[in-house]
Short mmCIF file of N, CA and C in Angstrom, two decimals:
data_model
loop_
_atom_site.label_atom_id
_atom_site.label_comp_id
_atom_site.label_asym_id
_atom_site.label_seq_id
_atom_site.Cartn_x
_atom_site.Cartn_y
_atom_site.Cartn_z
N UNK A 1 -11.47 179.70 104.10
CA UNK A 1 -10.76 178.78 103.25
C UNK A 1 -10.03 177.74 104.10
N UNK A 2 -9.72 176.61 103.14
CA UNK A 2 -8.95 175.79 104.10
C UNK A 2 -7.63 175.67 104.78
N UNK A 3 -7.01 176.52 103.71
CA UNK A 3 -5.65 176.50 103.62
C UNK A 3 -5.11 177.76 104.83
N UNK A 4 -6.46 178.63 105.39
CA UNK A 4 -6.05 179.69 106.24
C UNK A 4 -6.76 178.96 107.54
N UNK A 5 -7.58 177.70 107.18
CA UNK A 5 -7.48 177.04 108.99
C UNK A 5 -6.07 176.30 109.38
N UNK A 6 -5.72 176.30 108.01
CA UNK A 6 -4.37 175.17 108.12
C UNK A 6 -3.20 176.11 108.63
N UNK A 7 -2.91 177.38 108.40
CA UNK A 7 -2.22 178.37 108.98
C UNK A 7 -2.71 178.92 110.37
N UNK A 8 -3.86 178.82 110.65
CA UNK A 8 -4.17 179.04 112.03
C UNK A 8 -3.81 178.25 113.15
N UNK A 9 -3.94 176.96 112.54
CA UNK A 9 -4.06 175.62 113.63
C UNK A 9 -1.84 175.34 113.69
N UNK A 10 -1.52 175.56 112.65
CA UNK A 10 0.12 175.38 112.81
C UNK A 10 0.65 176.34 113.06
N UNK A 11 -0.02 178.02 112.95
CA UNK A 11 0.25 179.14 113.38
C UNK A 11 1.81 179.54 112.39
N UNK A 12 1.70 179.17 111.30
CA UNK A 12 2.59 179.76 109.91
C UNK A 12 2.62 181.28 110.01
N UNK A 13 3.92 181.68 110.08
CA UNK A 13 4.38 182.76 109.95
C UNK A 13 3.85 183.14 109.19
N UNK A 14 3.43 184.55 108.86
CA UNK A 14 3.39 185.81 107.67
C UNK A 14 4.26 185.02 106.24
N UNK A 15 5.14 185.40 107.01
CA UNK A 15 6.44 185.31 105.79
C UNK A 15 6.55 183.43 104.68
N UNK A 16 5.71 182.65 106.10
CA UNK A 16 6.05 181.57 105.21
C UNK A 16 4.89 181.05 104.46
N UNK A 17 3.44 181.61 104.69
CA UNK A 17 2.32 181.48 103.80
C UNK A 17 2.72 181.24 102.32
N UNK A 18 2.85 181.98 101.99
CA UNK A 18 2.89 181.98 100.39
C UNK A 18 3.69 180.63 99.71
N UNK A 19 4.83 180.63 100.40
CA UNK A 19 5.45 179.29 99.88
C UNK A 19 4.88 177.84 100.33
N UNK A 20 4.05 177.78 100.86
CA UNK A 20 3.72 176.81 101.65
C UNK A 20 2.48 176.73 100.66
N UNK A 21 1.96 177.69 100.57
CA UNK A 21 0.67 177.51 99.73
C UNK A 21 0.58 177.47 98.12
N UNK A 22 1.83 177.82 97.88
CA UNK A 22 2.00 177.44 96.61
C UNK A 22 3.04 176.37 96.18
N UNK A 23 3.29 175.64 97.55
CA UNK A 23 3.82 174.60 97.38
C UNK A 23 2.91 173.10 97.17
N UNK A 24 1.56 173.18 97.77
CA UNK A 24 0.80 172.35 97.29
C UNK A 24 0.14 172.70 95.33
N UNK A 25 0.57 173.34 94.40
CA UNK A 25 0.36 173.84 93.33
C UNK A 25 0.46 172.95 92.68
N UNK A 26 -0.11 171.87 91.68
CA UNK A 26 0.22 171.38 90.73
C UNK A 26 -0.33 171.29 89.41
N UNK A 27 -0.07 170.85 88.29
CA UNK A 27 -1.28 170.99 86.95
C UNK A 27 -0.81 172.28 86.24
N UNK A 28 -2.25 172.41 86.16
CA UNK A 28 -2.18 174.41 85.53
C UNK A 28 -2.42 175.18 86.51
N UNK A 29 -2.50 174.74 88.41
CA UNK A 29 -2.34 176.01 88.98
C UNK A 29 -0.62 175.99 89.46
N UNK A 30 0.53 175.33 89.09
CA UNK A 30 1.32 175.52 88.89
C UNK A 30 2.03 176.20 87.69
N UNK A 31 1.53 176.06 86.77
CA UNK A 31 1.58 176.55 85.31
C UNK A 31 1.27 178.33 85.49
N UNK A 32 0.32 178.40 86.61
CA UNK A 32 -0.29 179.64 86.57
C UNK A 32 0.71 180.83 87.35
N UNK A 33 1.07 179.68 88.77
CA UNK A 33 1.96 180.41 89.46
C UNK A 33 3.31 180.80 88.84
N UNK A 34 3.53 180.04 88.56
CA UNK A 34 5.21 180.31 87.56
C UNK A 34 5.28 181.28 86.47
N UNK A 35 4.22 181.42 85.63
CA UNK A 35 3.91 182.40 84.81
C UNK A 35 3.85 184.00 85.38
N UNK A 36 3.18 184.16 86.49
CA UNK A 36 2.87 184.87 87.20
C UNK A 36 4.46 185.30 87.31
N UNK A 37 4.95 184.41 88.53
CA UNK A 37 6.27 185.04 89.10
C UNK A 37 7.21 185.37 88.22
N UNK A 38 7.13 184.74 86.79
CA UNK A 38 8.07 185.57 85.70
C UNK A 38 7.30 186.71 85.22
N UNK A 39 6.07 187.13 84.95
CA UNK A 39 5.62 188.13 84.56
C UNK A 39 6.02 189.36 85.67
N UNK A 40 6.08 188.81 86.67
CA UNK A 40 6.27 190.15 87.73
C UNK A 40 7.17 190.15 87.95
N UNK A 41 8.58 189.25 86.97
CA UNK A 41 9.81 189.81 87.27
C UNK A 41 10.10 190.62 86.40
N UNK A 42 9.54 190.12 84.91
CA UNK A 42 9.56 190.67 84.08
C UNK A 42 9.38 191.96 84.08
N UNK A 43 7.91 192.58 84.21
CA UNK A 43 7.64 193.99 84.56
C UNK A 43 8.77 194.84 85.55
N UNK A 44 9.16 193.91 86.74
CA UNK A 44 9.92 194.92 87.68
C UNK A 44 9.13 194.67 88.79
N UNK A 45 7.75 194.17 88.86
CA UNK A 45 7.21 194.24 90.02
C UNK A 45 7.83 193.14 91.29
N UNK A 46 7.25 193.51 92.42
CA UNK A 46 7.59 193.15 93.42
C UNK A 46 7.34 191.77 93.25
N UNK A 47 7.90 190.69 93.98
CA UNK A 47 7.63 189.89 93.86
C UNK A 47 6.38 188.86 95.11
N UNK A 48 5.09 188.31 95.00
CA UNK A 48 4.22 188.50 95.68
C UNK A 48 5.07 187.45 96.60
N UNK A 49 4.67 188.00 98.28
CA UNK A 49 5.58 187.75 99.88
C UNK A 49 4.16 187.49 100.96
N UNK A 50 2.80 188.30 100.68
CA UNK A 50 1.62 187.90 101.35
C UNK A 50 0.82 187.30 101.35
N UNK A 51 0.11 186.39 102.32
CA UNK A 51 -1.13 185.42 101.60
C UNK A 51 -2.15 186.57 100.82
N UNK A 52 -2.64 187.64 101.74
CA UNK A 52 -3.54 188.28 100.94
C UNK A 52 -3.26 188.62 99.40
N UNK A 53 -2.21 189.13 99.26
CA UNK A 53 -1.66 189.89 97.52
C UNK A 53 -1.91 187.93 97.24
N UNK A 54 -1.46 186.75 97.19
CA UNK A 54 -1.71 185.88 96.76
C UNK A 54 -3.22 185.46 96.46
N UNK A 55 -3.58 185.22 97.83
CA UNK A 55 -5.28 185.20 97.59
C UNK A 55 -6.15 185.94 95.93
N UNK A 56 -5.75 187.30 96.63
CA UNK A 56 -6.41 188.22 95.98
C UNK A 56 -5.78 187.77 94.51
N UNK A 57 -4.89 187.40 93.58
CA UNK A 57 -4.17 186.95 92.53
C UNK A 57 -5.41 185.61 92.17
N UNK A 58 -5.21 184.53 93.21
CA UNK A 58 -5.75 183.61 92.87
C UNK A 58 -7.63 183.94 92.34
N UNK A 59 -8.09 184.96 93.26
CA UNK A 59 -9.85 185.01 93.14
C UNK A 59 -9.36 185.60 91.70
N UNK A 60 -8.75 186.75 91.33
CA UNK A 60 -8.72 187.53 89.92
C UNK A 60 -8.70 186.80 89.13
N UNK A 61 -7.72 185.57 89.16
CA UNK A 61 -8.27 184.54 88.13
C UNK A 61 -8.81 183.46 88.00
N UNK A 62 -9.55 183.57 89.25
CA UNK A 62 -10.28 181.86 89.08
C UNK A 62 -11.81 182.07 89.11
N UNK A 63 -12.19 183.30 89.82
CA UNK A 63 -13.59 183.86 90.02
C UNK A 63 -14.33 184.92 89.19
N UNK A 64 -15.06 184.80 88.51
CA UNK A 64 -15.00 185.77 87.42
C UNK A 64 -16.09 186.90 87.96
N UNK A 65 -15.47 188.00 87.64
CA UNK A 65 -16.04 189.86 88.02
C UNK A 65 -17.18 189.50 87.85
N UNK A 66 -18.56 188.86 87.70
CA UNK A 66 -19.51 188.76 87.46
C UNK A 66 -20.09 187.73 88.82
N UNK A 67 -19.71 187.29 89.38
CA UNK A 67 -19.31 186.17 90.29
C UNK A 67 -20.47 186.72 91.56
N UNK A 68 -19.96 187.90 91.96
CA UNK A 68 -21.05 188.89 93.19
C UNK A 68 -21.97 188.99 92.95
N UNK A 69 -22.06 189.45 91.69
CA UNK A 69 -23.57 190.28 91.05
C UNK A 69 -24.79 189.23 90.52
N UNK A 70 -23.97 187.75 90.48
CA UNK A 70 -24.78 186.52 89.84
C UNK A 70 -25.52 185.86 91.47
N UNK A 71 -24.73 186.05 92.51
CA UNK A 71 -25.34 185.71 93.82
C UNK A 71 -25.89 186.25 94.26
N UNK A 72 -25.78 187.95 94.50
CA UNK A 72 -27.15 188.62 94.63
C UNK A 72 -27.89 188.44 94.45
N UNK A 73 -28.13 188.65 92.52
CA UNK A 73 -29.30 187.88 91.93
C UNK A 73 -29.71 186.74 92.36
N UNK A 74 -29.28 185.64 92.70
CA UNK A 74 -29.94 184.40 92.91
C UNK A 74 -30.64 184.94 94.59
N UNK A 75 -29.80 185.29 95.59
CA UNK A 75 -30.28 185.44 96.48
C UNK A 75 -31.56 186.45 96.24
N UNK A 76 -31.47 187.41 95.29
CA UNK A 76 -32.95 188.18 95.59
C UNK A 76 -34.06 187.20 94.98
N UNK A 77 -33.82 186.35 94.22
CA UNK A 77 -34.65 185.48 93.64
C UNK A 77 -35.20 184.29 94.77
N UNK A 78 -34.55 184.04 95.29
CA UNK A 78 -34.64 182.86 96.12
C UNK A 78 -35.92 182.72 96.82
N UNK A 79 -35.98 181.50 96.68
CA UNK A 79 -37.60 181.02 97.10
C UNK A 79 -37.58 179.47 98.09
N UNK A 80 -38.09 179.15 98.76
CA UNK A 80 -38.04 177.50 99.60
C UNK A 80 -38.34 176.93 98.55
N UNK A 81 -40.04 176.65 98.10
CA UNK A 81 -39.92 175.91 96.81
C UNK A 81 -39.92 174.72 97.62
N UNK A 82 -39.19 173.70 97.00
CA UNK A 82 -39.37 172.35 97.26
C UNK A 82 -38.12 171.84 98.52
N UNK A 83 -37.42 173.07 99.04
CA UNK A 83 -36.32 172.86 100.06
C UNK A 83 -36.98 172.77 101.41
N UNK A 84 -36.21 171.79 102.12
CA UNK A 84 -36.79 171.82 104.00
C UNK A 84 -36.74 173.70 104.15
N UNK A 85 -37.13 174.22 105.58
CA UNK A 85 -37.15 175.42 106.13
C UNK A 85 -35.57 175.52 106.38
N UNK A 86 -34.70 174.31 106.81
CA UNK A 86 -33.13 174.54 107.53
C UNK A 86 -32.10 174.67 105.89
N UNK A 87 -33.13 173.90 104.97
CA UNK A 87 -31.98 174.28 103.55
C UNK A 87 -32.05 175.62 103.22
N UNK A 88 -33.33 175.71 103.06
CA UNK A 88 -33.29 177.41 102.60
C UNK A 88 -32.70 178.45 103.60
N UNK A 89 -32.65 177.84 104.58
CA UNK A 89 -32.04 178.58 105.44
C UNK A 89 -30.32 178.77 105.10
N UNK A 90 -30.04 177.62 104.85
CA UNK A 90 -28.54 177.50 104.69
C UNK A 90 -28.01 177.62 103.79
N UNK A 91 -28.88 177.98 102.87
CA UNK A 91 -28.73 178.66 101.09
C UNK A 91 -28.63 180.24 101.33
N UNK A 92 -29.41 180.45 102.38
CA UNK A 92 -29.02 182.16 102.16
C UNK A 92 -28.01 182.47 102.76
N UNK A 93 -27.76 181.71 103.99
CA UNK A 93 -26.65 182.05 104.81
C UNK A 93 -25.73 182.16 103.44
N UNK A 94 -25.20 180.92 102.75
CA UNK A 94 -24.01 180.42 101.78
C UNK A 94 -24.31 181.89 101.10
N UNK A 95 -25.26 182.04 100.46
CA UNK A 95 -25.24 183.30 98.96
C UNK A 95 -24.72 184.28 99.85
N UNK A 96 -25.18 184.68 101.38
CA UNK A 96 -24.58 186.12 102.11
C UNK A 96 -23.24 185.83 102.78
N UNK A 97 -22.85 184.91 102.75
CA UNK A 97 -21.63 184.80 102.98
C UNK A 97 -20.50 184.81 101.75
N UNK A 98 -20.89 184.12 100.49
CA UNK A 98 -19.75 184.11 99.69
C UNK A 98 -20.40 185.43 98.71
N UNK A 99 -21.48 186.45 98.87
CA UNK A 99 -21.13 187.73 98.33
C UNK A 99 -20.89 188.39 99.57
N UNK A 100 -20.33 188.59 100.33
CA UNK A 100 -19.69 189.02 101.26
C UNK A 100 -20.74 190.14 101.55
N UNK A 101 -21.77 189.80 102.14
CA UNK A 101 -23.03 190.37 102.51
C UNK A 101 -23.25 190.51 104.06
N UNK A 102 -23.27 191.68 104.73
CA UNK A 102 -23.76 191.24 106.14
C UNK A 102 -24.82 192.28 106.06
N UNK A 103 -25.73 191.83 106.78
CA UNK A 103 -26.93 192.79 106.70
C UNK A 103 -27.50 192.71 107.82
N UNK A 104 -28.19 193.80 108.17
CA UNK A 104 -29.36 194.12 109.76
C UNK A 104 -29.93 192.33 109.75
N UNK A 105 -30.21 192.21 110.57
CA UNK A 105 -31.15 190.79 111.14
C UNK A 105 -32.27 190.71 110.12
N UNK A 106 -32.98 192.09 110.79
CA UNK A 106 -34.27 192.18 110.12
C UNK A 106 -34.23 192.18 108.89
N UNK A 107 -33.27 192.46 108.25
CA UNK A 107 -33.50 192.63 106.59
C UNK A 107 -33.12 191.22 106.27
N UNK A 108 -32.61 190.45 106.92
CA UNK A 108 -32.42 188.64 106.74
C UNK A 108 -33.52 188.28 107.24
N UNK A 109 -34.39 188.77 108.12
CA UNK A 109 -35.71 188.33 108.51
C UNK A 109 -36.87 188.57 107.37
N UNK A 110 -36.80 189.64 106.90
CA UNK A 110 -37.64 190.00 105.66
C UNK A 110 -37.39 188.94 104.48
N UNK A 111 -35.94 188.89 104.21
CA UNK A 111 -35.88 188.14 102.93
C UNK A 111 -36.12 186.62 103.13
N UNK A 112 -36.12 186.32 104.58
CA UNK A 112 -36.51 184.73 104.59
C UNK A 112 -37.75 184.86 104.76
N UNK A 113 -38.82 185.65 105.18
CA UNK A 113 -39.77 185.51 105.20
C UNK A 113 -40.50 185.51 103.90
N UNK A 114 -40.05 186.40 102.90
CA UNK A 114 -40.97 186.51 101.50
C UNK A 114 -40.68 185.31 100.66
N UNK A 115 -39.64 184.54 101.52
CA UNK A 115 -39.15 183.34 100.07
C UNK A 115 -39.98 182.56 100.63
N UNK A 116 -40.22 181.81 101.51
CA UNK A 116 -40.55 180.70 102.30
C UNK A 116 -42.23 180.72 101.60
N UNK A 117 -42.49 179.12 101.82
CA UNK A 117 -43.89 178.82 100.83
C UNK A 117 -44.87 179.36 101.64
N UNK A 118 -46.45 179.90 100.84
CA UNK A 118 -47.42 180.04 101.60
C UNK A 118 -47.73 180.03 102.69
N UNK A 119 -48.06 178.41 102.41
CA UNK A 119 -48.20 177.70 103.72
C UNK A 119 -47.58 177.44 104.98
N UNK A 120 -46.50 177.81 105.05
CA UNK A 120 -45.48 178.39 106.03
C UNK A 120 -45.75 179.68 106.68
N UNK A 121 -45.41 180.43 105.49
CA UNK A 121 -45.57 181.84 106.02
C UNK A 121 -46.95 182.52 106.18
N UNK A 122 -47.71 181.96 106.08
CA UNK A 122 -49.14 182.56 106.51
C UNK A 122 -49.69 182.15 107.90
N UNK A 123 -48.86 180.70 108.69
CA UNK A 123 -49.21 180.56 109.82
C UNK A 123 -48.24 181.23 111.07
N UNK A 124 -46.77 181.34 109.91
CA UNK A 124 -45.25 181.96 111.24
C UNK A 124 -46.02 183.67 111.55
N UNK A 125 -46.69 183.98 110.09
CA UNK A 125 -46.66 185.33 110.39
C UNK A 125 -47.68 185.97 111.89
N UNK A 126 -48.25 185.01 112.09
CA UNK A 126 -49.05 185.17 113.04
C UNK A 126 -48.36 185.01 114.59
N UNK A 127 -47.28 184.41 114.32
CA UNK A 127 -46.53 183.77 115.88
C UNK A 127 -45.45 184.94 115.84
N UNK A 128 -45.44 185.12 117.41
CA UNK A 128 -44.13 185.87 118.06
C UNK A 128 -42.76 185.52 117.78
N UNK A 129 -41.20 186.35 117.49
CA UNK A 129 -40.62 185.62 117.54
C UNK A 129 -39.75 187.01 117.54
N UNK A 130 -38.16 186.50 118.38
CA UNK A 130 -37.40 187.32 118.98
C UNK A 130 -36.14 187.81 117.86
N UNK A 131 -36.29 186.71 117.07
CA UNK A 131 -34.60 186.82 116.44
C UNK A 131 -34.75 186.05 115.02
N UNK A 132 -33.83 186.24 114.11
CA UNK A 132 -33.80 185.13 113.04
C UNK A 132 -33.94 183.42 113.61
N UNK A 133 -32.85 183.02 114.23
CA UNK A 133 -33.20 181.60 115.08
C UNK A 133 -34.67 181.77 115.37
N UNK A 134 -34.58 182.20 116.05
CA UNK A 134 -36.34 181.99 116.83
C UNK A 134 -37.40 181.56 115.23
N UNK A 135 -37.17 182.75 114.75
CA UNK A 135 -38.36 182.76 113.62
C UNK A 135 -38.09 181.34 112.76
N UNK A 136 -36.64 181.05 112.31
CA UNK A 136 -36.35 179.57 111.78
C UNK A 136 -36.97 178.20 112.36
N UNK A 137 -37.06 178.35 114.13
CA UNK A 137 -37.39 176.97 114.89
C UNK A 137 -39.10 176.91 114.50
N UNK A 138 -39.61 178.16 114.70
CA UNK A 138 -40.95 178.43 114.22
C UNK A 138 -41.48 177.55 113.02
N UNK A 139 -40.69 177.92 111.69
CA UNK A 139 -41.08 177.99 110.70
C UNK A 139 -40.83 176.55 110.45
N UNK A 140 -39.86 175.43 111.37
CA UNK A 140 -39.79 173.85 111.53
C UNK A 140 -41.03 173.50 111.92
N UNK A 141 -41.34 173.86 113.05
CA UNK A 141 -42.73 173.47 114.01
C UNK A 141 -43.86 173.64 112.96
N UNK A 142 -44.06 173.97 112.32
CA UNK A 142 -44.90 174.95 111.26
C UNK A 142 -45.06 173.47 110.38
N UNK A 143 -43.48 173.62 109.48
CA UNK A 143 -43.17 173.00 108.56
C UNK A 143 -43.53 171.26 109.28
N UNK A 144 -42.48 170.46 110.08
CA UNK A 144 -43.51 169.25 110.84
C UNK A 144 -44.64 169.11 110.92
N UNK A 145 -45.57 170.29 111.30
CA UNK A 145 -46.72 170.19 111.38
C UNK A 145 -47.69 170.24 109.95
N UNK A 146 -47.56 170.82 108.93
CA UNK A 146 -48.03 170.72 107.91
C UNK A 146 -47.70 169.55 107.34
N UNK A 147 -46.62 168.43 107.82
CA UNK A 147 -46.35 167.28 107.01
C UNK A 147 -47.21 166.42 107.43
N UNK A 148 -47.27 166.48 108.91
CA UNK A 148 -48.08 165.52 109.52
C UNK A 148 -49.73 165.86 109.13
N UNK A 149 -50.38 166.50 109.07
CA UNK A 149 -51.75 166.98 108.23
C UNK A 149 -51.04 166.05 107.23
N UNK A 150 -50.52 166.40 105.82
CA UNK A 150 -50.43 165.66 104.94
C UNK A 150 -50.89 164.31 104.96
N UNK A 151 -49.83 164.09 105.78
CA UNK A 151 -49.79 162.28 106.13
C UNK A 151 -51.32 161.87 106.30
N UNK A 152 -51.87 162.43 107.41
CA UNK A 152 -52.99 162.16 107.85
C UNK A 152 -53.73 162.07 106.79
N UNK A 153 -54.15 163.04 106.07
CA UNK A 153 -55.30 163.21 104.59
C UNK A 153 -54.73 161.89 104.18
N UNK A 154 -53.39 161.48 103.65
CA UNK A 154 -53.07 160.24 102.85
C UNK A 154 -53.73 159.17 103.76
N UNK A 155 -53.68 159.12 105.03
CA UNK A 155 -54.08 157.97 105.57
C UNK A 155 -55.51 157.68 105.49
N UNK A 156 -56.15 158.84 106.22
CA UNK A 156 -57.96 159.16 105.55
C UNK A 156 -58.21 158.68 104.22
N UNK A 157 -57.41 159.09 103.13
CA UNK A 157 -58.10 158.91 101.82
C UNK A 157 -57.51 157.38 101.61
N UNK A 158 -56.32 156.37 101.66
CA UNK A 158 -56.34 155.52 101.74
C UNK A 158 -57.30 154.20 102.18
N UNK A 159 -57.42 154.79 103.48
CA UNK A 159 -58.80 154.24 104.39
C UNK A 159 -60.08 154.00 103.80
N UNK A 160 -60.22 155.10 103.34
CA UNK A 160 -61.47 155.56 102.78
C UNK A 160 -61.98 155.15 101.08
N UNK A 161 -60.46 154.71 100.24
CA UNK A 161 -60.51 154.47 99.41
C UNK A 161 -60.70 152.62 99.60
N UNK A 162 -60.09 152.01 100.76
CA UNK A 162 -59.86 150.62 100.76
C UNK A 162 -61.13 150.02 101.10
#
């Protein structure tokens, strides 16, 4: 998040997070905070002093319980399709990062391999490769190279049509 590079880089105390971060609040996420801090005086509860107990307040109501289980899904779905090799790449990273996913290499190697088009993956599968990177630079060289064929046929049949 941004607001915890912004505490890193000024090095904000523990203690002064919370006010600091709910000092940029305005609208209805001020509306929200204030409600809050009377409800939890109300009850008796403590009154929230940590970024995390804050954080964690803010995802409960801004991210809805369904939120994980909808990115999974998309990520098991996920396909290249009409994306470069480096988007789809950076689509899965995003879905395994914001469902808070870390997984073996290889099982990120598997799932980029079954999404990625045909024609991609029927020539990478044949080439060596050491690591996720590796197999990604591959699947560029691959991907360049199948554009340029393209091109070419367009230029042939142009030619050929003129």
């Amino acid at each position: 998040m941004k607001v915890e590079q912004i505490f890193t880089c000024h090095q904000v105390s523990e203690e002064r997070k919370v006010s600091l971060a709910t000092l940029s609040f305005q609208g209805h996420a001020m509306y929200w905070w204030t409600s809050l801090v009377r409800d939890r005086r109300l009850h008796y509860d403590p009154p929230i002093q940590y970024w995390n107990e804050l954080r964690s307040s803010l995802r409960r109501r801004h991210i809805p319980s369904y939120y994980t289980r909808d990115l999974i899904n998309k990520l098991q779905r996920l396909h290249q399709k009409n994306m470069t090799v480096e988007e789809y790449r950076q689509t899965i990273e995003l879905y395994l990062i914001r469902a808070g996913i870390r997984e073996e290499e290889n099982i990120t190697i598997a799932r980029f391999l079954s999404g990625l088009t045909f024609e991609i993956r029927d020539k990478v599968e044949l080439l060596p490769y050491k690591d996720l990177n590796d197999l990604v630079q591959l699947c560029i060289k691959v991907e360049q190279q199948n554009l340029r064929e393209f091109q070419n046929k367009l230029i042939l049949i142009f030619l050929f049509q003129g």
